[in-house]
Amino acid sequence: VEKRHLLSANSLYTTTMMASVIIGFAVGEPLLAVADMITAKLGLTAVGLGKEIVVASSYAIAGSILLLLKVNEKSRNGSFITTNTDGAPVAEQPHVFEDIRDGLKYLSQQHRVRSAMIQLVILFSVFAALAVLSVRLAEVIPEIKSSQFGFLLAAGGVGMAIGAAFVGQFGQRFRHAQLSLYGSLGMAASLFGLSLFSHHLLPALLLITLLGSFSAIVGVPMQTTIQEETPEDMRGKVFGLQNNAINIALSLPLALAGVAETFFGLRAVFLGLSAMTVAGGALTWYISRTGLTKR
């Protein structure tokens, strides 16, 4: 993808990804229930067997589709170096720790790339926490069952699709740091609203939709910033660090959000997440302004 089309490409990717999430949450519960009914009628009485068959089949189908894709990638062993005395070519081995060290060194020198990565880590942390807290939200909202928490997450997916479409259409008019700041403030306001209206279905759905929209306004420009400002020879190292950081950002809230909610309550946790998003947006804005001043 050409550099000038990166923002639109990331917006399209986010929109289609969120559309699949929305469809998954919308049809997931009834589809799994039907699968259990079918297995029960066939005399298969193992608990949850129908669900397991559907999920396993989905993974198998996805893997088969990936095998059919032609990506035209060169093998890592396609490049050779001569290391022995007679000059025979020897396949170059991957240098994992050296790549990590180079990636960290590059991030220490590139403040905007580093701040964009921090923003993405905060963003994924918030949504990982929301995935846990949505179960508790569904429990305290009288209009829905706790098992229907997927509808709350689907509302966030709808919002992300809307926000990504907005960025794709109008994002070129703003600097990435501006979009990040506005999106962070919008996310913080949405989380603050959730702390006040967590017991009401319609306000909660609206606020989660807004949260998704503003998160796309943060996520799409920040991912584009990393792609634009990372040279080609460093992308594998930087994106590898990004994936590791995001995996940690997804894992820790899954373990801690439920515990924090038990000790402090939904309101306090949502307020904490709100403060965290404001801090991330302010950091990105400050680094952007500092960089402009130095130029």
Short mmCIF file of C-alpha atoms in Angstrom, two decimals:
data_model
loop_
_atom_site.label_atom_id
_atom_site.label_comp_id
_atom_site.label_asym_id
_atom_site.label_seq_id
_atom_site.Cartn_x
_atom_site.Cartn_y
_atom_site.Cartn_z
CA VAL A 1 0.00 0.00 0.00
CA GLU A 2 1.35 3.42 -0.93
CA LYS A 3 2.14 5.72 1.98
CA ARG A 4 -0.55 8.25 1.06
CA HIS A 5 -3.20 5.51 1.13
CA LEU A 6 -2.18 3.96 4.48
CA LEU A 7 -4.82 5.82 6.52
CA SER A 8 -7.64 4.76 4.21
CA ALA A 9 -6.31 1.19 4.04
CA ASN A 10 -6.16 0.91 7.82
CA SER A 11 -9.67 2.35 8.05
CA LEU A 12 -10.97 -0.24 5.59
CA TYR A 13 -9.22 -3.03 7.48
CA THR A 14 -10.68 -1.88 10.81
CA THR A 15 -14.17 -1.55 9.33
CA THR A 16 -14.19 -5.05 7.82
CA MET A 17 -12.63 -6.58 10.93
CA MET A 18 -15.26 -4.99 13.16
CA ALA A 19 -18.03 -6.04 10.78
CA SER A 20 -16.95 -9.65 11.26
CA VAL A 21 -16.90 -9.15 15.03
CA ILE A 22 -20.42 -7.72 14.94
CA ILE A 23 -21.71 -10.64 12.89
CA GLY A 24 -19.94 -13.08 15.20
CA PHE A 25 -21.47 -11.67 18.35
CA ALA A 26 -24.90 -11.29 16.73
CA VAL A 27 -25.18 -14.87 15.46
CA GLY A 28 -22.79 -16.58 17.87
CA GLU A 29 -25.13 -17.30 20.77
CA PRO A 30 -28.08 -18.61 18.70
CA LEU A 31 -25.75 -20.60 16.43
CA LEU A 32 -24.06 -22.31 19.38
CA ALA A 33 -27.45 -23.03 20.96
CA VAL A 34 -28.66 -24.65 17.72
CA ALA A 35 -25.46 -26.73 17.55
CA ASP A 36 -26.10 -28.06 21.06
CA MET A 37 -29.69 -28.92 20.14
CA ILE A 38 -28.58 -30.84 17.05
CA THR A 39 -25.95 -32.84 18.92
CA ALA A 40 -28.49 -33.64 21.65
CA LYS A 41 -30.97 -34.95 19.06
CA LEU A 42 -28.21 -37.10 17.56
CA GLY A 43 -27.72 -38.73 20.94
CA LEU A 44 -24.43 -37.02 21.74
CA THR A 45 -24.91 -36.01 25.36
CA ALA A 46 -21.51 -34.50 26.21
CA VAL A 47 -21.98 -31.02 27.67
CA GLY A 48 -21.08 -28.28 25.18
CA LEU A 49 -20.10 -30.71 22.42
CA GLY A 50 -22.06 -28.80 19.79
CA LYS A 51 -20.31 -25.56 20.68
CA GLU A 52 -16.90 -27.22 20.51
CA ILE A 53 -17.65 -28.71 17.09
CA VAL A 54 -18.73 -25.32 15.71
CA VAL A 55 -15.68 -23.49 17.10
CA ALA A 56 -13.23 -26.19 15.97
CA SER A 57 -14.81 -26.27 12.50
CA SER A 58 -14.51 -22.48 12.25
CA TYR A 59 -10.78 -22.65 13.01
CA ALA A 60 -10.35 -25.45 10.47
CA ILE A 61 -12.16 -23.43 7.77
CA ALA A 62 -10.10 -20.31 8.55
CA GLY A 63 -6.86 -22.31 8.38
CA SER A 64 -7.87 -23.86 5.07
CA ILE A 65 -8.59 -20.43 3.60
CA LEU A 66 -5.16 -19.17 4.72
CA LEU A 67 -3.48 -22.15 3.06
CA LEU A 68 -5.13 -21.22 -0.24
CA LEU A 69 -3.84 -17.64 -0.15
CA LYS A 70 -0.89 -16.76 -2.38
CA VAL A 71 1.07 -14.08 -0.55
CA ASN A 72 4.23 -14.27 -2.70
CA GLU A 73 6.48 -13.98 0.35
CA LYS A 74 10.15 -14.85 0.14
CA SER A 75 11.37 -17.46 2.57
CA ARG A 76 13.63 -16.24 5.36
CA ASN A 77 16.09 -18.85 4.19
CA GLY A 78 16.10 -17.33 0.71
CA SER A 79 18.97 -15.01 1.62
CA PHE A 80 22.39 -16.50 2.21
CA ILE A 81 25.65 -15.44 3.77
CA THR A 82 29.06 -17.05 3.32
CA THR A 83 30.56 -17.95 6.65
CA ASN A 84 32.75 -20.99 6.08
CA THR A 85 36.27 -21.08 4.68
CA ASP A 86 35.48 -22.48 1.24
CA GLY A 87 32.84 -19.81 0.54
CA ALA A 88 29.87 -22.17 0.49
CA PRO A 89 26.54 -20.39 1.07
CA VAL A 90 25.01 -20.95 4.49
CA ALA A 91 21.44 -20.05 5.36
CA GLU A 92 21.23 -17.08 7.70
CA GLN A 93 19.71 -17.90 11.07
CA PRO A 94 17.19 -15.58 12.75
CA HIS A 95 18.66 -13.33 15.46
CA VAL A 96 15.75 -12.99 17.88
CA PHE A 97 17.41 -11.14 20.74
CA GLU A 98 19.36 -8.91 18.37
CA ASP A 99 16.11 -7.99 16.60
CA ILE A 100 14.47 -7.16 19.93
CA ARG A 101 17.43 -5.00 20.94
CA ASP A 102 17.41 -3.17 17.60
CA GLY A 103 13.67 -2.59 17.86
CA LEU A 104 13.93 -1.17 21.38
CA LYS A 105 16.80 1.07 20.33
CA TYR A 106 14.78 2.38 17.39
CA LEU A 107 11.77 3.08 19.63
CA SER A 108 13.97 4.97 22.10
CA GLN A 109 15.02 7.29 19.27
CA GLN A 110 11.63 7.71 17.58
CA HIS A 111 9.35 9.44 20.06
CA ARG A 112 6.26 9.57 17.87
CA VAL A 113 6.43 5.88 17.01
CA ARG A 114 6.90 5.07 20.69
CA SER A 115 3.97 7.24 21.78
CA ALA A 116 1.77 5.75 19.06
CA MET A 117 2.62 2.27 20.34
CA ILE A 118 1.80 3.35 23.90
CA GLN A 119 -1.54 4.65 22.67
CA LEU A 120 -2.32 1.33 21.00
CA VAL A 121 -1.35 -0.59 24.13
CA ILE A 122 -3.72 1.58 26.20
CA LEU A 123 -6.45 1.17 23.59
CA PHE A 124 -6.23 -2.62 23.59
CA SER A 125 -6.04 -2.65 27.38
CA VAL A 126 -9.29 -0.72 27.60
CA PHE A 127 -11.10 -3.09 25.25
CA ALA A 128 -9.69 -6.16 26.97
CA ALA A 129 -11.00 -4.78 30.26
CA LEU A 130 -14.34 -4.01 28.60
CA ALA A 131 -14.58 -7.62 27.43
CA VAL A 132 -14.41 -8.70 31.08
CA LEU A 133 -16.55 -5.90 32.49
CA SER A 134 -19.28 -6.41 29.89
CA VAL A 135 -20.24 -9.65 31.66
CA ARG A 136 -20.70 -7.74 34.90
CA LEU A 137 -22.53 -4.97 33.05
CA ALA A 138 -24.96 -7.52 31.63
CA GLU A 139 -25.55 -8.83 35.15
CA VAL A 140 -26.48 -5.42 36.58
CA ILE A 141 -28.60 -4.29 33.61
CA PRO A 142 -32.11 -5.64 34.26
CA GLU A 143 -33.21 -5.67 30.60
CA ILE A 144 -30.77 -8.39 29.48
CA LYS A 145 -29.35 -11.67 30.77
CA SER A 146 -25.73 -12.05 31.77
CA SER A 147 -25.26 -14.51 28.89
CA GLN A 148 -26.19 -11.73 26.44
CA PHE A 149 -23.11 -9.62 27.16
CA GLY A 150 -22.10 -10.15 23.53
CA PHE A 151 -24.68 -7.56 22.48
CA LEU A 152 -22.79 -4.95 24.51
CA LEU A 153 -19.52 -5.87 22.80
CA ALA A 154 -21.26 -5.84 19.42
CA ALA A 155 -22.29 -2.24 20.11
CA GLY A 156 -18.61 -1.41 20.50
CA GLY A 157 -17.92 -3.14 17.19
CA VAL A 158 -20.60 -1.05 15.48
CA GLY A 159 -18.99 2.07 16.90
CA MET A 160 -15.53 1.06 15.71
CA ALA A 161 -16.84 0.49 12.20
CA ILE A 162 -18.46 3.94 12.22
CA GLY A 163 -15.31 5.59 13.58
CA ALA A 164 -13.06 3.83 11.07
CA ALA A 165 -15.33 4.90 8.22
CA PHE A 166 -15.14 8.50 9.48
CA VAL A 167 -11.34 8.39 9.62
CA GLY A 168 -11.16 6.91 6.14
CA GLN A 169 -13.39 9.65 4.76
CA PHE A 170 -12.21 12.73 6.67
CA GLY A 171 -9.02 11.72 8.49
CA GLN A 172 -6.69 13.28 5.90
CA ARG A 173 -7.81 16.73 7.06
CA PHE A 174 -6.30 16.29 10.53
CA ARG A 175 -2.89 15.48 11.93
CA HIS A 176 -2.61 12.06 13.52
CA ALA A 177 -1.88 13.56 16.94
CA GLN A 178 -5.05 15.65 16.70
CA LEU A 179 -7.16 12.61 15.92
CA SER A 180 -5.53 10.73 18.78
CA LEU A 181 -6.24 13.53 21.26
CA TYR A 182 -9.86 13.97 20.17
CA GLY A 183 -10.40 10.22 20.19
CA SER A 184 -8.85 9.84 23.65
CA LEU A 185 -11.04 12.59 25.08
CA GLY A 186 -14.09 10.98 23.50
CA MET A 187 -13.16 7.58 24.92
CA ALA A 188 -12.62 9.12 28.36
CA ALA A 189 -16.02 10.83 28.23
CA SER A 190 -17.69 7.58 27.15
CA LEU A 191 -16.06 5.62 29.98
CA PHE A 192 -17.04 8.34 32.45
CA GLY A 193 -20.62 8.08 31.19
CA LEU A 194 -20.55 4.31 31.64
CA SER A 195 -19.54 4.81 35.26
CA LEU A 196 -22.75 6.82 35.75
CA PHE A 197 -25.23 4.82 33.63
CA SER A 198 -24.01 1.24 34.01
CA HIS A 199 -27.45 0.02 35.16
CA HIS A 200 -29.41 1.26 32.14
CA LEU A 201 -29.44 -0.61 28.82
CA LEU A 202 -29.98 2.13 26.22
CA PRO A 203 -27.47 4.63 27.69
CA ALA A 204 -24.93 1.82 28.10
CA LEU A 205 -25.36 0.70 24.48
CA LEU A 206 -25.04 4.28 23.23
CA LEU A 207 -21.95 4.96 25.34
CA ILE A 208 -20.25 1.71 24.30
CA THR A 209 -20.99 2.57 20.66
CA LEU A 210 -19.41 5.99 21.18
CA LEU A 211 -16.47 4.32 22.92
CA GLY A 212 -15.94 2.13 19.87
CA SER A 213 -16.17 5.09 17.50
CA PHE A 214 -13.63 7.17 19.38
CA SER A 215 -11.32 4.18 19.79
CA ALA A 216 -11.15 3.84 16.00
CA ILE A 217 -10.30 7.55 15.78
CA VAL A 218 -7.36 6.75 18.07
CA GLY A 219 -6.32 3.36 16.73
CA VAL A 220 -6.34 3.90 12.97
CA PRO A 221 -4.12 7.04 12.93
CA MET A 222 -1.71 5.58 15.51
CA GLN A 223 -1.25 2.36 13.53
CA THR A 224 -0.76 4.46 10.40
CA THR A 225 1.86 6.57 12.20
CA ILE A 226 3.87 3.47 13.07
CA GLN A 227 3.69 2.22 9.49
CA GLU A 228 4.59 5.59 7.93
CA GLU A 229 7.54 6.42 10.16
CA THR A 230 9.16 3.00 10.43
CA PRO A 231 11.66 2.25 7.63
CA GLU A 232 11.17 -0.99 5.74
CA ASP A 233 14.24 -2.69 7.21
CA MET A 234 12.96 -2.05 10.76
CA ARG A 235 9.30 -2.93 10.31
CA GLY A 236 9.60 -6.59 11.23
CA LYS A 237 11.44 -5.71 14.45
CA VAL A 238 9.10 -2.87 15.43
CA PHE A 239 5.90 -4.73 14.53
CA GLY A 240 7.18 -7.75 16.45
CA LEU A 241 7.59 -5.60 19.56
CA GLN A 242 4.18 -4.07 18.93
CA ASN A 243 2.51 -7.46 18.75
CA ASN A 244 4.19 -8.58 21.96
CA ALA A 245 3.18 -5.39 23.75
CA ILE A 246 -0.41 -5.70 22.55
CA ASN A 247 -0.58 -9.34 23.61
CA ILE A 248 0.51 -8.30 27.10
CA ALA A 249 -2.00 -5.44 27.00
CA LEU A 250 -4.74 -7.93 26.17
CA SER A 251 -3.69 -10.46 28.81
CA LEU A 252 -3.20 -8.32 31.92
CA PRO A 253 -6.64 -6.62 31.91
CA LEU A 254 -8.30 -10.00 31.40
CA ALA A 255 -6.69 -11.10 34.66
CA LEU A 256 -6.97 -7.84 36.61
CA ALA A 257 -10.21 -6.16 35.50
CA GLY A 258 -12.49 -8.68 37.20
CA VAL A 259 -10.48 -8.52 40.43
CA ALA A 260 -10.49 -4.71 40.38
CA GLU A 261 -14.26 -4.67 39.82
CA THR A 262 -14.78 -7.00 42.78
CA PHE A 263 -12.76 -4.79 45.15
CA PHE A 264 -13.59 -1.31 43.85
CA GLY A 265 -16.79 -1.65 41.81
CA LEU A 266 -17.71 -0.88 38.20
CA ARG A 267 -17.75 2.89 38.64
CA ALA A 268 -14.21 3.09 40.01
CA VAL A 269 -12.81 0.81 37.30
CA PHE A 270 -14.46 2.80 34.50
CA LEU A 271 -13.15 6.04 36.01
CA GLY A 272 -9.66 4.55 36.15
CA LEU A 273 -9.84 3.51 32.50
CA SER A 274 -11.08 7.00 31.64
CA ALA A 275 -8.08 8.60 33.35
CA MET A 276 -5.73 6.20 31.57
CA THR A 277 -7.06 7.14 28.12
CA VAL A 278 -6.75 10.86 28.86
CA ALA A 279 -3.14 10.36 29.94
CA GLY A 280 -2.33 8.46 26.74
CA GLY A 281 -3.90 11.09 24.51
CA ALA A 282 -2.16 13.93 26.35
CA LEU A 283 1.19 12.13 26.05
CA THR A 284 0.83 11.72 22.29
CA TRP A 285 -0.24 15.34 21.87
CA TYR A 286 2.66 16.61 23.99
CA ILE A 287 5.24 14.56 22.10
CA SER A 288 3.78 15.74 18.79
CA ARG A 289 3.92 19.41 19.83
CA THR A 290 7.46 19.00 21.19
CA GLY A 291 8.58 17.48 17.89
CA LEU A 292 7.04 20.35 15.92
CA THR A 293 8.73 22.92 18.16
CA LYS A 294 12.15 21.32 17.73
CA ARG A 295 11.76 21.42 13.97
#
